[in-house]
Amino acid sequence: MTESQKIPRHVAVIMDGNGRWAKAQGKPRVFGHKAGMDAVERTAIYAQKRGIDVLTVYAFSTENWSRPMDEVKFIMSLPIDFYKRFVPVLNRENIRIGMIGDREGVPDATLKAIDQAAVDTAQNTGMLLNFAMNYGGRAEILQAIRKLANSDMDLSALTEEKFSDAMYTSGLPDPDLIIRTSGELRLSNFLPWQSVYSELYFTDVLWPDFDEAELDKALEEFKKRDRRIGGLSK
Ligand code: FPP
């Protein structure tokens, strides 16, 4: 296997631990989310340098609405901040922005900022930085089923490929590697359809502390994995 085959095409990240990171410094939780956004920026820039094609980051789950209203509002305002600060950086770095998730319920200003960032970076030919925003894996599966049921497709002829095409991630490779920070060992409704053969990497590092060296560690570990995908060891 060549070196480039050992680099995951699609890396997905569950960015956990922002609140604990802030608390450890005696700061409000939102301070951790702000620092988390900086971690998104440096990780995206470095991921592209390492040859990754798609980086999907779990920014807000369908379950996160149950957090205190102020915190939800703050997270929803982050893409607006992100847009202003990072679109010039992303254009310099040739990175595109995308979104997966249920647009219903996301504030208009948040959607507008994400959509604008997607339009303003659409000409870039490098890595796709994909925000999972108001994303829930089971909800994604249900919306795919509804979409297919409302189409004129003969559902008795449904294939895995056609089902994948009805998902938010249509056209993207499945994640080869899923990283979760902060020591939690679960996937929390993140990409359940797409992750069946993903390699999982867990680290105790809190998301705001995640950096180039931590991504290197995850990619080193990925290289050591024997991805049989149902076949035999090579
Ligand atoms: C998990 O930490 C983090 C979140 C639910 C929010 C993640 C959002 C960002 C990193 C910013 C993303 C950037 C944009 C542009 C949307 P937690 O709050 O669950 O931490 P805890 O488990 O320590 O409480």
Coordinates of N, CA and C in Angstrom, one line a residue, residues 1-162:
M1 N 0.8 -1.2 0.0 CA 0.0 0.0 0.0 C 0.9 1.3 0.0
T2 N 0.6 2.2 -0.9 CA 1.4 3.4 -1.0 C 1.1 4.4 0.2
E3 N 2.0 5.3 0.4 CA 1.8 6.3 1.4 C 0.5 7.0 1.3
S4 N 0.1 7.5 0.1 CA -1.1 8.3 -0.1 C -2.4 7.5 0.2
Q5 N -2.3 6.1 0.0 CA -3.5 5.3 0.3 C -3.7 5.2 1.8
K6 N -2.6 5.5 2.6 CA -2.7 5.4 4.0 C -3.2 6.7 4.7
I7 N -3.4 7.7 3.8 CA -4.0 9.0 4.3 C -5.5 8.9 4.1
P8 N -6.3 9.1 5.2 CA -7.7 9.0 5.0 C -8.2 10.1 4.1
R9 N -9.2 9.7 3.2 CA -9.7 10.8 2.3 C -10.7 11.7 3.1
H10 N -11.5 11.0 4.0 CA -12.5 11.8 4.7 C -12.2 11.5 6.2
V11 N -12.0 12.6 6.9 CA -11.9 12.5 8.4 C -13.1 13.3 9.0
A12 N -13.7 12.7 10.0 CA -14.8 13.3 10.6 C -14.5 13.5 12.1
V13 N -14.9 14.6 12.7 CA -14.4 14.9 14.1 C -15.6 15.2 15.0
I14 N -15.6 14.6 16.1 CA -16.6 14.9 17.2 C -15.8 15.8 18.1
M15 N -16.1 17.1 18.1 CA -15.2 18.1 18.8 C -15.8 18.3 20.2
D16 N -15.3 17.4 21.1 CA -15.9 17.4 22.4 C -14.9 18.0 23.4
G17 N -15.5 18.6 24.5 CA -14.7 19.0 25.6 C -14.5 20.5 25.7
N18 N -15.2 21.3 24.9 CA -15.1 22.8 25.0 C -15.5 23.3 26.3
G19 N -16.6 22.7 26.9 CA -17.1 23.2 28.2 C -16.1 22.9 29.3
R20 N -15.6 21.7 29.3 CA -14.6 21.3 30.3 C -13.3 22.1 30.2
W21 N -12.9 22.4 29.0 CA -11.7 23.2 28.8 C -11.9 24.6 29.4
A22 N -13.1 25.2 29.2 CA -13.3 26.5 29.7 C -13.4 26.5 31.3
K23 N -14.1 25.5 31.7 CA -14.3 25.4 33.2 C -13.0 25.2 33.9
A24 N -12.1 24.5 33.3 CA -10.7 24.3 33.9 C -10.0 25.6 34.1
Q25 N -10.4 26.6 33.3 CA -9.7 27.9 33.4 C -10.6 28.9 34.1
G26 N -11.7 28.4 34.7 CA -12.6 29.3 35.4 C -13.3 30.2 34.5
K27 N -13.5 29.9 33.3 CA -14.2 30.7 32.3 C -15.6 30.2 31.9
P28 N -16.5 31.0 31.4 CA -17.8 30.5 31.0 C -17.6 29.5 29.8
R29 N -18.6 28.6 29.6 CA -18.5 27.6 28.6 C -18.3 28.1 27.2
V30 N -18.9 29.3 26.9 CA -18.9 29.8 25.6 C -17.4 30.2 25.2
F31 N -16.6 30.5 26.2 CA -15.2 30.7 26.0 C -14.5 29.5 25.3
G32 N -15.0 28.3 25.8 CA -14.4 27.1 25.2 C -14.9 26.9 23.7
H33 N -16.1 27.3 23.4 CA -16.6 27.2 22.0 C -15.8 28.1 21.1
K34 N -15.5 29.3 21.6 CA -14.7 30.3 20.9 C -13.3 29.7 20.6
A35 N -12.7 29.1 21.6 CA -11.4 28.5 21.4 C -11.5 27.3 20.5
G36 N -12.7 26.6 20.5 CA -12.9 25.5 19.7 C -13.0 25.9 18.2
M37 N -13.4 27.1 18.0 CA -13.5 27.6 16.6 C -12.1 27.8 16.1
D38 N -11.2 28.3 16.9 CA -9.8 28.4 16.5 C -9.1 27.0 16.2
A39 N -9.6 26.1 17.0 CA -9.0 24.7 16.7 C -9.5 24.2 15.4
V40 N -10.8 24.5 15.0 CA -11.3 24.1 13.7 C -10.4 24.7 12.6
E41 N -10.1 26.0 12.8 CA -9.3 26.7 11.7 C -7.9 26.0 11.6
R42 N -7.2 25.8 12.7 CA -5.9 25.3 12.5 C -5.9 23.8 12.0
T43 N -6.9 23.1 12.5 CA -7.0 21.7 12.1 C -7.3 21.6 10.6
A44 N -8.2 22.4 10.1 CA -8.6 22.4 8.7 C -7.4 22.7 7.8
I45 N -6.7 23.7 8.2 CA -5.5 24.1 7.4 C -4.5 23.0 7.3
Y46 N -4.3 22.4 8.5 CA -3.3 21.3 8.6 C -3.8 20.0 7.9
A47 N -5.1 19.8 8.0 CA -5.6 18.5 7.4 C -5.4 18.6 5.9
Q48 N -5.7 19.8 5.4 CA -5.5 19.9 3.9 C -4.0 19.7 3.5
K49 N -3.1 20.2 4.4 CA -1.7 20.0 4.1 C -1.3 18.5 4.2
R50 N -2.0 17.8 5.0 CA -1.7 16.3 5.1 C -2.4 15.5 4.0
G51 N -3.1 16.2 3.1 CA -3.7 15.5 2.0 C -5.1 15.0 2.2
I52 N -5.8 15.4 3.2 CA -7.1 15.0 3.4 C -8.1 15.7 2.5
D53 N -9.1 15.0 1.9 CA -10.0 15.6 0.9 C -11.2 16.3 1.6
V54 N -11.7 15.6 2.6 CA -12.9 16.1 3.3 C -12.7 16.1 4.8
L55 N -13.0 17.2 5.5 CA -13.0 17.2 7.0 C -14.4 17.6 7.4
T56 N -15.1 16.7 8.1 CA -16.4 17.0 8.6 C -16.3 17.2 10.1
V57 N -16.8 18.3 10.6 CA -16.8 18.6 12.0 C -18.2 18.7 12.6
Y58 N -18.4 18.0 13.7 CA -19.7 18.0 14.4 C -19.8 19.3 15.2
A59 N -20.5 20.3 14.7 CA -20.6 21.6 15.4 C -21.8 21.7 16.3
F60 N -22.9 21.0 15.9 CA -24.1 21.2 16.7 C -25.0 20.0 16.3
S61 N -25.4 19.2 17.3 CA -26.3 18.1 17.1 C -27.7 18.4 17.3
T62 N -28.6 17.6 16.8 CA -30.1 17.8 17.0 C -30.4 17.7 18.5
E63 N -29.5 17.1 19.3 CA -29.7 17.0 20.7 C -29.2 18.2 21.5
N64 N -28.4 19.0 20.8 CA -27.8 20.2 21.5 C -28.8 21.3 21.8
W65 N -30.0 21.2 21.2 CA -31.0 22.3 21.5 C -31.4 22.3 23.0
S66 N -31.1 21.2 23.7 CA -31.5 21.1 25.1 C -30.5 21.8 26.0
R67 N -29.5 22.4 25.4 CA -28.5 23.2 26.3 C -29.2 24.6 26.6
P68 N -28.6 25.2 27.6 CA -29.1 26.6 28.0 C -29.2 27.5 26.8
M69 N -30.3 28.3 26.7 CA -30.6 29.1 25.5 C -29.4 30.0 25.2
D70 N -28.8 30.5 26.2 CA -27.6 31.5 25.9 C -26.5 30.7 25.1
E71 N -26.3 29.5 25.6 CA -25.2 28.7 24.9 C -25.6 28.4 23.5
V72 N -26.8 28.0 23.3 CA -27.3 27.6 21.9 C -27.2 28.8 21.0
K73 N -27.6 30.0 21.6 CA -27.5 31.2 20.8 C -26.1 31.5 20.4
F74 N -25.2 31.3 21.4 CA -23.8 31.6 21.1 C -23.2 30.7 20.0
I75 N -23.5 29.4 20.1 CA -23.0 28.5 19.1 C -23.6 28.8 17.7
M76 N -24.9 29.2 17.7 CA -25.5 29.6 16.4 C -24.9 30.8 15.8
S77 N -24.3 31.7 16.7 CA -23.7 32.9 16.2 C -22.2 32.6 15.7
L78 N -21.7 31.5 16.0 CA -20.3 31.2 15.7 C -20.0 31.2 14.1
P79 N -20.9 30.6 13.3 CA -20.7 30.7 11.9 C -20.6 32.1 11.4
I80 N -21.3 33.0 12.0 CA -21.3 34.4 11.5 C -19.9 35.0 11.8
D81 N -19.4 34.7 13.0 CA -18.1 35.1 13.4 C -17.0 34.4 12.4
F82 N -17.3 33.1 12.3 CA -16.4 32.3 11.5 C -16.3 32.9 10.0
Y83 N -17.5 33.2 9.5 CA -17.5 33.7 8.1 C -16.6 34.9 8.0
K84 N -16.8 35.9 8.9 CA -16.0 37.2 8.8 C -14.5 36.9 9.0
R85 N -14.2 36.1 9.9 CA -12.7 35.9 10.2 C -12.0 35.0 9.2
F86 N -12.7 33.9 8.8 CA -12.0 32.8 8.2 C -12.2 32.7 6.7
V87 N -13.2 33.3 6.1 CA -13.4 33.2 4.6 C -12.1 33.6 3.9
P88 N -11.5 34.8 4.2 CA -10.3 35.2 3.5 C -9.2 34.1 3.7
V89 N -9.1 33.6 4.9 CA -8.1 32.5 5.2 C -8.4 31.3 4.3
L90 N -9.6 30.9 4.3 CA -10.0 29.7 3.5 C -9.7 29.9 2.0
N91 N -10.0 31.1 1.6 CA -9.7 31.3 0.1 C -8.2 31.3 -0.1
R92 N -7.4 31.9 0.8 CA -5.9 31.8 0.7 C -5.5 30.3 0.7
E93 N -6.2 29.5 1.5 CA -5.7 28.1 1.6 C -6.4 27.2 0.6
N94 N -7.3 27.7 -0.2 CA -8.0 26.9 -1.2 C -9.0 25.9 -0.6
I95 N -9.6 26.2 0.5 CA -10.5 25.3 1.2 C -11.9 25.7 0.9
R96 N -12.8 24.7 0.7 CA -14.2 25.0 0.4 C -15.0 24.7 1.7
I97 N -16.2 25.4 1.9 CA -17.0 25.2 3.0 C -18.3 24.5 2.6
G98 N -18.8 23.6 3.4 CA -20.1 22.9 3.1 C -20.8 22.7 4.4
M99 N -22.1 22.3 4.3 CA -22.9 22.0 5.6 C -23.7 20.7 5.4
I100 N -23.8 19.9 6.4 CA -24.7 18.8 6.4 C -25.6 19.0 7.7
G101 N -26.8 18.6 7.6 CA -27.7 18.8 8.7 C -29.1 19.3 8.3
D102 N -30.0 19.4 9.3 CA -31.3 19.8 9.0 C -31.4 21.4 9.1
R103 N -31.6 22.0 7.9 CA -31.7 23.5 7.9 C -32.8 24.0 8.7
E104 N -33.9 23.2 8.8 CA -35.1 23.6 9.5 C -34.7 23.8 11.0
G105 N -35.0 25.0 11.5 CA -34.7 25.3 12.9 C -33.5 26.0 13.1
V106 N -32.6 26.0 12.2 CA -31.3 26.8 12.3 C -31.7 28.3 12.0
P107 N -31.3 29.2 12.9 CA -31.6 30.6 12.6 C -31.2 31.1 11.3
D108 N -32.0 32.0 10.7 CA -31.7 32.5 9.3 C -30.3 33.1 9.2
A109 N -29.9 33.9 10.2 CA -28.6 34.5 10.1 C -27.5 33.5 10.1
T110 N -27.7 32.4 10.8 CA -26.6 31.4 10.9 C -26.5 30.7 9.5
L111 N -27.7 30.3 8.9 CA -27.8 29.7 7.6 C -27.2 30.6 6.6
K112 N -27.5 31.9 6.7 CA -27.0 32.8 5.7 C -25.5 32.9 5.7
A113 N -24.9 32.9 6.9 CA -23.5 33.0 7.0 C -22.8 31.7 6.4
I114 N -23.4 30.5 6.7 CA -22.8 29.3 6.2 C -23.0 29.2 4.7
D115 N -24.2 29.6 4.2 CA -24.4 29.6 2.7 C -23.5 30.5 2.0
Q116 N -23.3 31.7 2.6 CA -22.4 32.7 2.0 C -21.0 32.2 2.0
A117 N -20.6 31.6 3.1 CA -19.2 31.0 3.1 C -19.1 29.9 2.0
A118 N -20.1 29.1 1.8 CA -20.1 28.1 0.8 C -19.9 28.7 -0.6
V119 N -20.8 29.7 -0.8 CA -20.7 30.4 -2.1 C -19.3 31.1 -2.4
D120 N -18.9 31.7 -1.3 CA -17.6 32.5 -1.5 C -16.4 31.7 -1.5
T121 N -16.5 30.4 -1.2 CA -15.3 29.5 -1.3 C -15.6 28.4 -2.3
A122 N -16.7 28.5 -3.1 CA -17.1 27.4 -4.0 C -16.0 27.2 -5.1
Q123 N -15.3 28.3 -5.4 CA -14.3 28.1 -6.5 C -13.1 27.4 -6.1
N124 N -12.9 27.2 -4.8 CA -11.7 26.6 -4.3 C -11.7 25.1 -4.7
T125 N -10.5 24.6 -4.9 CA -10.4 23.3 -5.5 C -9.8 22.3 -4.4
G126 N -9.5 22.8 -3.2 CA -8.8 21.9 -2.2 C -9.8 21.2 -1.4
M127 N -9.5 21.1 -0.1 CA -10.3 20.3 0.8 C -11.7 20.9 1.1
L128 N -12.6 20.0 1.3 CA -14.0 20.5 1.8 C -14.0 20.4 3.3
L129 N -14.3 21.6 3.9 CA -14.5 21.7 5.3 C -16.0 21.7 5.5
N130 N -16.5 20.6 6.1 CA -18.0 20.4 6.1 C -18.5 20.5 7.5
F131 N -19.4 21.5 7.8 CA -19.9 21.6 9.1 C -21.2 20.8 9.3
A132 N -21.2 19.9 10.3 CA -22.4 19.2 10.7 C -23.2 20.1 11.7
M133 N -24.2 20.7 11.2 CA -24.9 21.8 12.0 C -26.4 21.3 12.1
N134 N -26.9 21.3 13.3 CA -28.2 20.7 13.5 C -28.3 19.3 12.9
Y135 N -27.2 18.5 13.1 CA -27.1 17.2 12.5 C -27.5 16.1 13.5
G136 N -28.3 15.2 13.0 CA -28.5 13.9 13.8 C -28.6 12.8 12.8
G137 N -27.9 11.7 13.2 CA -27.7 10.6 12.2 C -29.1 9.9 11.9
R138 N -29.9 9.7 13.0 CA -31.1 9.0 12.7 C -32.1 9.9 11.9
A139 N -32.0 11.2 12.3 CA -32.9 12.2 11.5 C -32.4 12.2 10.1
E140 N -31.2 12.1 9.8 CA -30.7 12.1 8.4 C -31.2 10.9 7.7
I141 N -31.2 9.7 8.3 CA -31.7 8.5 7.7 C -33.2 8.7 7.4
L142 N -34.0 9.2 8.4 CA -35.4 9.4 8.2 C -35.7 10.4 7.0
Q143 N -34.9 11.5 6.9 CA -35.2 12.4 5.8 C -34.9 11.7 4.5
A144 N -33.9 10.8 4.5 CA -33.6 10.1 3.2 C -34.8 9.2 2.8
I145 N -35.3 8.5 3.8 CA -36.4 7.6 3.6 C -37.6 8.5 3.1
R146 N -37.9 9.6 3.7 CA -39.0 10.4 3.3 C -38.8 10.9 1.8
K147 N -37.6 11.4 1.6 CA -37.2 11.9 0.2 C -37.5 10.8 -0.8
L148 N -37.0 9.6 -0.5 CA -37.2 8.5 -1.5 C -38.6 8.1 -1.6
A149 N -39.4 8.1 -0.5 CA -40.8 7.7 -0.5 C -41.6 8.7 -1.4
N150 N -41.1 10.0 -1.3 CA -41.8 11.0 -2.1 C -41.4 11.1 -3.6
S151 N -40.3 10.3 -3.9 CA -39.8 10.3 -5.3 C -40.6 9.2 -6.1
D152 N -40.3 9.1 -7.4 CA -41.0 8.1 -8.1 C -40.1 6.8 -8.2
M153 N -39.1 6.7 -7.4 CA -38.3 5.5 -7.4 C -39.0 4.3 -6.9
D154 N -38.8 3.2 -7.6 CA -39.3 1.9 -7.1 C -38.5 1.4 -5.9
L155 N -39.0 1.6 -4.7 CA -38.2 1.3 -3.5 C -37.8 -0.1 -3.4
S156 N -38.5 -1.0 -4.1 CA -38.1 -2.4 -4.0 C -36.7 -2.6 -4.7
A157 N -36.4 -1.6 -5.5 CA -35.1 -1.7 -6.2 C -34.0 -0.9 -5.5
L158 N -34.3 -0.4 -4.3 CA -33.3 0.5 -3.6 C -32.0 -0.2 -3.3
T159 N -30.9 0.5 -3.6 CA -29.6 -0.1 -3.3 C -28.9 0.8 -2.3
E160 N -27.8 0.3 -1.7 CA -27.0 1.1 -0.8 C -26.5 2.4 -1.4
E161 N -26.1 2.3 -2.7 CA -25.6 3.5 -3.4 C -26.7 4.5 -3.5
K162 N -27.9 4.1 -3.9 CA -29.0 5.0 -4.1 C -29.5 5.6 -2.7

